[in-house]
Tab-separated table of C-alpha atoms and ligand atoms in Angstrom:
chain	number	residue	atom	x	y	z
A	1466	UNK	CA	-21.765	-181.142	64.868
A	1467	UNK	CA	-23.962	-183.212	66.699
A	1468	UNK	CA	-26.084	-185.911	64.933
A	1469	UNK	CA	-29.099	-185.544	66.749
A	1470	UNK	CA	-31.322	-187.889	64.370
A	1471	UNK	CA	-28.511	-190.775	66.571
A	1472	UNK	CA	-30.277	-190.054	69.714
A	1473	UNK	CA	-32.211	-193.116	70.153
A	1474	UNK	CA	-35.999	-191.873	72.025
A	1475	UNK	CA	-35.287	-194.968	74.670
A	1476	UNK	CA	-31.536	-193.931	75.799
A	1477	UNK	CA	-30.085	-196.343	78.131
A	1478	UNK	CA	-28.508	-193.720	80.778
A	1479	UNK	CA	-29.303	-190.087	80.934
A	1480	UNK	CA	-25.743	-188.974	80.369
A	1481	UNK	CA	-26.316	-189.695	76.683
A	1482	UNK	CA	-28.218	-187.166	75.529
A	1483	UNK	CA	-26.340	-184.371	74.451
A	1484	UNK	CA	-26.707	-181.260	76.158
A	1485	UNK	CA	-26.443	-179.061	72.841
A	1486	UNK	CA	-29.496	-181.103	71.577
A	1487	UNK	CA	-32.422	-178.157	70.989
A	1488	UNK	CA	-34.824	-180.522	73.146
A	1489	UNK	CA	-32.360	-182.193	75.429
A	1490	UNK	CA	-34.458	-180.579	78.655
A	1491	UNK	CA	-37.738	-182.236	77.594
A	1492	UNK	CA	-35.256	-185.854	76.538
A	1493	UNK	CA	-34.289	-185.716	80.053
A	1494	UNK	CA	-37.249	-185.316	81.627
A	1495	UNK	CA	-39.414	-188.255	79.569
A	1496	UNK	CA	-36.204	-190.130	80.118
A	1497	UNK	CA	-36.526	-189.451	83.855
A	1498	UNK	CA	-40.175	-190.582	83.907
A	1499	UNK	CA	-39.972	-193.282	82.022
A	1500	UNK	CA	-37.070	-194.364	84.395
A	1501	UNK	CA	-39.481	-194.047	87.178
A	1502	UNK	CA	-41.816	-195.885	85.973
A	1503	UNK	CA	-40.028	-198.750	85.496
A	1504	UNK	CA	-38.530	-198.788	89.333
A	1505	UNK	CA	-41.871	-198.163	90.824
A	1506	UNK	CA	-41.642	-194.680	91.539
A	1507	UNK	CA	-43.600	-193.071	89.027
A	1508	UNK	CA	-47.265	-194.197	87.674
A	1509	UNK	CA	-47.920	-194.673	84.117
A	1510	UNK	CA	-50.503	-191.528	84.417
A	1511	UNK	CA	-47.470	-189.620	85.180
A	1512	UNK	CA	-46.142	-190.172	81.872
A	1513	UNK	CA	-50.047	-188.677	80.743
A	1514	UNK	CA	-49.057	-185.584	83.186
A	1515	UNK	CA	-45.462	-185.027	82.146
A	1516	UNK	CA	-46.929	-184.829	78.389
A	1517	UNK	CA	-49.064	-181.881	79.182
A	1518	UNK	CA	-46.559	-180.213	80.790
A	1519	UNK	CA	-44.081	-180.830	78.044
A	1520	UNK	CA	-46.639	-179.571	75.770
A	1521	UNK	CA	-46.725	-176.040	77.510
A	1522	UNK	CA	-42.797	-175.544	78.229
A	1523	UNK	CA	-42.453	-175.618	74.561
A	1524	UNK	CA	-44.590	-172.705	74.341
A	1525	UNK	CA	-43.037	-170.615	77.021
A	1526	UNK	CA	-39.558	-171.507	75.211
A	1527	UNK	CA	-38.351	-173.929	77.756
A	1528	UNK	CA	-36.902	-171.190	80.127
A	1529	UNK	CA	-37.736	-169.196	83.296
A	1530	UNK	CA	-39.486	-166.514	82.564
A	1531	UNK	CA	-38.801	-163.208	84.760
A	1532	UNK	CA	-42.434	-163.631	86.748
A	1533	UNK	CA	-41.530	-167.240	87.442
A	1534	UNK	CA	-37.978	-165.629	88.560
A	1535	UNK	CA	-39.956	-163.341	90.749
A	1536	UNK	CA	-42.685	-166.264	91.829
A	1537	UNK	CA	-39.119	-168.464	92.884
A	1538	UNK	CA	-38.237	-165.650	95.099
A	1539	UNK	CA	-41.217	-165.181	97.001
A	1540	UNK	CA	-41.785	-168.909	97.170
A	1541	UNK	CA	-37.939	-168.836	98.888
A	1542	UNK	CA	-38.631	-165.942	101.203
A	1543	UNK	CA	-42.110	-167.844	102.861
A	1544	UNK	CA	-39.983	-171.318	103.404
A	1545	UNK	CA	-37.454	-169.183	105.188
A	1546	UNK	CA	-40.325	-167.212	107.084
A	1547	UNK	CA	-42.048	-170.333	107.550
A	1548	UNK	CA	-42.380	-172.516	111.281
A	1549	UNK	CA	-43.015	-175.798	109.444
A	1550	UNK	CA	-42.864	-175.621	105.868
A	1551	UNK	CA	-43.326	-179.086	104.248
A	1552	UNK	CA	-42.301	-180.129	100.542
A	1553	UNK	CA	-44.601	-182.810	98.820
A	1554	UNK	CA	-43.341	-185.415	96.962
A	1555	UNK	CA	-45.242	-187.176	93.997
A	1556	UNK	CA	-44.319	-190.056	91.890
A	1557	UNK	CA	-43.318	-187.270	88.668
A	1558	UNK	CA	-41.541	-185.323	91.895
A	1559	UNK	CA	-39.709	-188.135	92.774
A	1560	UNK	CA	-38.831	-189.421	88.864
A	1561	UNK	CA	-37.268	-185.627	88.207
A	1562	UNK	CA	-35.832	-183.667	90.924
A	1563	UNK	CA	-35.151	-186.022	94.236
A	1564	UNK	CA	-32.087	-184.853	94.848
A	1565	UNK	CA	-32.806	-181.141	93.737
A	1566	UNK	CA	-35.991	-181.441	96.465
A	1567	UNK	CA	-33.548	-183.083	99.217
A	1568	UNK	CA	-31.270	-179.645	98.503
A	1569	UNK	CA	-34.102	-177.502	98.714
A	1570	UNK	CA	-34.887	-179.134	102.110
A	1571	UNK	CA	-31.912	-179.013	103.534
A	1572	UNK	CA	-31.594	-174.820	102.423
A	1573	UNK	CA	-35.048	-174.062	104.129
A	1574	UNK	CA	-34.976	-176.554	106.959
A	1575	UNK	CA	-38.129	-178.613	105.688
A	1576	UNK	CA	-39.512	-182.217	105.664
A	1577	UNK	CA	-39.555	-184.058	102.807
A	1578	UNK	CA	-43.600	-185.691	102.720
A	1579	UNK	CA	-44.627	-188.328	100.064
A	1580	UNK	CA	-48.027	-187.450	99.137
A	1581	UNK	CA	-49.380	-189.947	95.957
A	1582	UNK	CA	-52.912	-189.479	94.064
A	1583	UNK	CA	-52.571	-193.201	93.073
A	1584	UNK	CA	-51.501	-194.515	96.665
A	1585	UNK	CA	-49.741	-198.197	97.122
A	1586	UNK	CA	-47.618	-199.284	100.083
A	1587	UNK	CA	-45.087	-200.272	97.519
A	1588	UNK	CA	-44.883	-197.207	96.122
A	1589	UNK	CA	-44.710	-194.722	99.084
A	1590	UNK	CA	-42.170	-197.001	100.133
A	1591	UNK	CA	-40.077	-196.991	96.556
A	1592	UNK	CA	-39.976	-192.989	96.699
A	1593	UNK	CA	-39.116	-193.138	100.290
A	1594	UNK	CA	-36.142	-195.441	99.169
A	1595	UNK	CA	-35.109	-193.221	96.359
A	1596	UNK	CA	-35.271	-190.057	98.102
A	1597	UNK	CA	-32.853	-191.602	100.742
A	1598	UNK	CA	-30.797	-193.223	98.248
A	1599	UNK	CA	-30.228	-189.091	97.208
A	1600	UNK	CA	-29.607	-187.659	100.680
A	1601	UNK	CA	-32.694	-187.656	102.212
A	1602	UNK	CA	-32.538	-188.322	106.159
A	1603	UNK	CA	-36.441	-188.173	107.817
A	1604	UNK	CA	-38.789	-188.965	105.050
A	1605	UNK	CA	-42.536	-188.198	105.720
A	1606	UNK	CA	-45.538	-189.902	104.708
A	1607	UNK	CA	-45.486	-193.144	105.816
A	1608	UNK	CA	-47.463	-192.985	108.981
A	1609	UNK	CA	-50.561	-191.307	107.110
A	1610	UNK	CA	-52.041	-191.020	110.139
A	1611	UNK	CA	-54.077	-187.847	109.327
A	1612	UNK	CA	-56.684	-186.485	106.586
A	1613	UNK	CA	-57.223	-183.573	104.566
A	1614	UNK	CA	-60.933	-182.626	105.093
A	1615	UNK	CA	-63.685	-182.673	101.859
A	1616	UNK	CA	-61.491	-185.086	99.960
A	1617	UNK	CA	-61.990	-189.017	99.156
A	1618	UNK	CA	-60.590	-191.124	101.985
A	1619	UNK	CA	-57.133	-192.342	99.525
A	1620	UNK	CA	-56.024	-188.774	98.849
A	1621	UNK	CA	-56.792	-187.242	102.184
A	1622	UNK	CA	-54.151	-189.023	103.573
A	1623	UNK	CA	-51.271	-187.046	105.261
A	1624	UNK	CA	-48.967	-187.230	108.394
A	1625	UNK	CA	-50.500	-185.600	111.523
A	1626	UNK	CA	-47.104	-183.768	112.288
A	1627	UNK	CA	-46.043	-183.490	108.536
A	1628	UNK	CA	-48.547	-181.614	105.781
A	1629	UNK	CA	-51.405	-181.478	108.369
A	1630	UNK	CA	-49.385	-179.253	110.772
A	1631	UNK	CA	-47.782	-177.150	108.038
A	1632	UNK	CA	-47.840	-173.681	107.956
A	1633	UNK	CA	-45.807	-173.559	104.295
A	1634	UNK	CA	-46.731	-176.704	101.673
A	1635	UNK	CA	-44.685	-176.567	98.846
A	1636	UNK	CA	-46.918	-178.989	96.125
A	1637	UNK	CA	-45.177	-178.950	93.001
A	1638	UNK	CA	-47.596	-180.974	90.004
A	1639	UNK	CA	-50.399	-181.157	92.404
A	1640	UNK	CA	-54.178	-182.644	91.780
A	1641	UNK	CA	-56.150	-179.665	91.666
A	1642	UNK	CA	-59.365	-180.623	94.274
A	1643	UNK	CA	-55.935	-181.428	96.644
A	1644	UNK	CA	-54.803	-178.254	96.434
A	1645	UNK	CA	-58.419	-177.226	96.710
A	1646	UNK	CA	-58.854	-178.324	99.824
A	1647	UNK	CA	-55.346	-177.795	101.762
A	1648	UNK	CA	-55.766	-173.973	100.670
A	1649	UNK	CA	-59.473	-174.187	102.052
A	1650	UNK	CA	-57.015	-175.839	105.264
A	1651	UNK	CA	-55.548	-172.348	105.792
A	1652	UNK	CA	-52.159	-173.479	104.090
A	1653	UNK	CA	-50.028	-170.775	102.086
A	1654	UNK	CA	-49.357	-172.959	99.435
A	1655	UNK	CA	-46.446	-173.184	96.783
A	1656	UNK	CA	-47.369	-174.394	93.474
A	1657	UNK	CA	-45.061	-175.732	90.334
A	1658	UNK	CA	-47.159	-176.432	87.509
A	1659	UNK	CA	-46.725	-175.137	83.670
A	1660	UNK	CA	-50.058	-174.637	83.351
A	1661	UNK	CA	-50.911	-170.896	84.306
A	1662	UNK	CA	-54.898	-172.056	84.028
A	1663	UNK	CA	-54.800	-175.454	85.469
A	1664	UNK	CA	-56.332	-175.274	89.340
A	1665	UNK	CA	-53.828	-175.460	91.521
A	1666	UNK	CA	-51.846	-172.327	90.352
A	1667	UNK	CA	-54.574	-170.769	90.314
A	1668	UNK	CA	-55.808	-171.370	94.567
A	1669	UNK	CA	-51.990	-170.921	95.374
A	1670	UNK	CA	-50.602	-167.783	96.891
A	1671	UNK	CA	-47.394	-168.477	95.138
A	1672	UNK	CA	-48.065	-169.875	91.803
A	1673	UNK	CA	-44.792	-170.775	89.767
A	1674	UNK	CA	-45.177	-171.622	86.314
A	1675	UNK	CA	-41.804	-173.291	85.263
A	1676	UNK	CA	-40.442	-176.669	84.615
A	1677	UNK	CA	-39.858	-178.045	87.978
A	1678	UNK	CA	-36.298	-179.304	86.704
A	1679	UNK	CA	-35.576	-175.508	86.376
A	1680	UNK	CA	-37.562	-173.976	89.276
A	1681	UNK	CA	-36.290	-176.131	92.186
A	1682	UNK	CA	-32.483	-175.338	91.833
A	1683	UNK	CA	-33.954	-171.547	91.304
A	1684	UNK	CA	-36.306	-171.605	94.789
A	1685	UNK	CA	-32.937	-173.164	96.644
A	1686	UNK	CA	-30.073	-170.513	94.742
A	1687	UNK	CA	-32.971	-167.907	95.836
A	1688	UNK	CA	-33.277	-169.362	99.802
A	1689	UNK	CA	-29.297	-169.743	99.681
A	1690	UNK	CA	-29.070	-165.980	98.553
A	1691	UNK	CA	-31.759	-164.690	101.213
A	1692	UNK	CA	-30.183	-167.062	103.868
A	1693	UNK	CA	-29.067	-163.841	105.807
A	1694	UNK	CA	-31.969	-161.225	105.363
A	1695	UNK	CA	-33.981	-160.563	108.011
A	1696	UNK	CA	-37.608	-160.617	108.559
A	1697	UNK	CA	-38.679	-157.182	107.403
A	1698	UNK	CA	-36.703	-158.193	103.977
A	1699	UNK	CA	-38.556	-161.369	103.611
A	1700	UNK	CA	-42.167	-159.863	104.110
A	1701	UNK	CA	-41.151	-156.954	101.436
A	1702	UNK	CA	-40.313	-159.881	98.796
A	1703	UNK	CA	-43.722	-161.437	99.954
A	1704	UNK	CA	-45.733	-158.301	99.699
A	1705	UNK	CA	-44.016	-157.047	96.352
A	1706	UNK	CA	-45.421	-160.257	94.758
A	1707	UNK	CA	-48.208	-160.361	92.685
A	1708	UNK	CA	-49.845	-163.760	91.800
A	1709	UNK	CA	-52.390	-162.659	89.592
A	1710	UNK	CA	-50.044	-160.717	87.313
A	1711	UNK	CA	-47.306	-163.507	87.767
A	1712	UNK	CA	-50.285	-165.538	86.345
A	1713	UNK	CA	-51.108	-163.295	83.789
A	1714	UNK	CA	-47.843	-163.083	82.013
A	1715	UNK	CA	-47.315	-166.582	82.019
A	1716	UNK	CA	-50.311	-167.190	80.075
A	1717	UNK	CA	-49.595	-164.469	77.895
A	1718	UNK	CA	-45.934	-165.913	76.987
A	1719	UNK	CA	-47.979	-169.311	76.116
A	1720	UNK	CA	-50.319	-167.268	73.689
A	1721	UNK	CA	-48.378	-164.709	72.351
A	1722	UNK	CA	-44.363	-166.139	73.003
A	1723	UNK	CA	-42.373	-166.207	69.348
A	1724	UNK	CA	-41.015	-169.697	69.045
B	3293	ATP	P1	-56.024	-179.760	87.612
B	3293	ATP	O1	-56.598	-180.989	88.275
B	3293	ATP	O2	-55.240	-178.900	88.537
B	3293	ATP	O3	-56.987	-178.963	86.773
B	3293	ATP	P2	-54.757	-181.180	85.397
B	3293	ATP	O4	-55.782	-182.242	85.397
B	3293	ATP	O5	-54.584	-180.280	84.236
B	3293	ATP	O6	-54.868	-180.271	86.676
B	3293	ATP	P3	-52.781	-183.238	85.824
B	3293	ATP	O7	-52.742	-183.882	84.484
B	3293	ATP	O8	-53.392	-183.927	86.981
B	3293	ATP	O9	-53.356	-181.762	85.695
B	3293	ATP	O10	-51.314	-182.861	86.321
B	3293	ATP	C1	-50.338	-182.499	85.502
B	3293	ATP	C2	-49.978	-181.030	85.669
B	3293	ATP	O11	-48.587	-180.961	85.931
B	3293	ATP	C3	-50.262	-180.283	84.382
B	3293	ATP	O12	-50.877	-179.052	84.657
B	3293	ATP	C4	-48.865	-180.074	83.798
B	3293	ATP	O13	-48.761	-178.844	83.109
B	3293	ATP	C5	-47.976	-180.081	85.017
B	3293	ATP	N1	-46.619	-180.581	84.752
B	3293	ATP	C6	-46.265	-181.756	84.179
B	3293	ATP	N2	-44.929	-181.885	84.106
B	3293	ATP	C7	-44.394	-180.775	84.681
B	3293	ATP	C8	-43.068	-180.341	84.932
B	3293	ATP	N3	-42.001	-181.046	84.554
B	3293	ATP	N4	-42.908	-179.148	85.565
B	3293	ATP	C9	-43.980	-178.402	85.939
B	3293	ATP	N5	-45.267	-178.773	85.720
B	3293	ATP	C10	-45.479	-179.940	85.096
């Protein structure tokens, strides 16, 4: 039996936390964060972030629940439909899932775009670094040589021929007066955030409430899987979803989930 009281909060590498521990998916993640913060990559608000959302996967019981399932799917079937679908990459993005997001580029054709609400040189360049150091060929984001309209002039910025020309933007942990504004842009926009009521789910067209560590693998195992349908099967999976109820139920599991 494991003695979990011996798992020290500040582990050195990731690989010691045991996997049987009952919170080893929420250790990994802080450990992840904290991680990034210290090579640049993440900002100490992140850790602020990364609490919240902790907060609410404990109430939906840590899993994917089957309208996040279904929210993974559709959210697969419009990057496969899509003529320029664009991921987003944050500092929290960067901390957890870089090479999960490279994957998920790679299964949908996609660019990879660093997008930062607390923007630096230093650290666009630092996630740019990491996400090559896990795969990533063309990274996005640097150029900045394009704005979102109706936002302040620091977190307008985007590449002309990255998010600005995107049909698909896949914004996982996004500010909500950003996603605001690239939905008021005409976007269809893919949101991961555990919070069913926070404001970016709520303006997206695909709203996936799940822990990003879980729903990226899921959105890429779903694009894999759909790899060969054609059109007419894509729209279906589009149509069949529902974002409201998808929104509903994951804010009923938070009230009403048995822990
Ligand atoms: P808004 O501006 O949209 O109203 P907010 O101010 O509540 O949002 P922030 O604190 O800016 O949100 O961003 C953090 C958001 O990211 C929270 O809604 C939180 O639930 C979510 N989040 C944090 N960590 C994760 C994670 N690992 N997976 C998915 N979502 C997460």
């Amino acid at each position: 039996m494991t003695d979990y009281d011996t798992v020290s909060a500040d582990v050195e590498h990731e690989e010691e936390i045991p996997e049987d521990h009952p919170r080893y998916q929420d250790l990994l993640t802080r450990h992840r964060i904290e991680r990034g913060v210290e090579k640049g990559i993440t900002h100490l608000q992140g850790m602020h972030a990364e609490g919240r959302g902790s907060a609410f996967d404990y109430l939906l019981g840590e899993e994917t629940i089957p309208s996040a399932d279904e929210a993974e799917r559709a959210a697969a079937a419009h990057l496969l439909l899509a003529d320029r679908p664009v991921l987003s990459i944050n500092g929290n993005v960067a901390a957890l899932v870089p090479g999960e997001m490279v994957e998920l580029a790679d299964a949908v054709d996609a660019d990879l775009e660093v997008n930062l609400f607390n923007r630096t040189p230093e650290r666009i360049e630092a996630i740019a670094d990491h996400l090559r150091e896990h795969g990533a060929e063309d990274v996005k984001g640097l150029e900045a040589d394009a704005r979102i309209p109706n936002l302040d002039h620091q977190r307008a910025k985007v590449d002309a021929d990255g998010i600005h020309a995107a049909d698909v933007v896949v914004v996982p942990l996004e500010d909500g007066d950003r996603a605001e504004a690239l939905e008021a842009m005409g976007k269809t926009e893919i949101v991961i955030d555990l919070n069913p009521l926070s404001r970016s789910p709520q303006v997206a067209e695909v709203p996936i409430v799940d822990n990003i560590i879980r729903a990226v693998p899921n959105v890429t195992a779903h694009a894999r899987d759909l790899a060969d349908a054609d059109e007419a099967e894509l729209r279906k999976i589009i149509q069949a979803f529902d974002r409201e109820a998808a929104l509903e139920e994951a804010e009923r599991r938070i009230r009403d989930g048995e822990l």
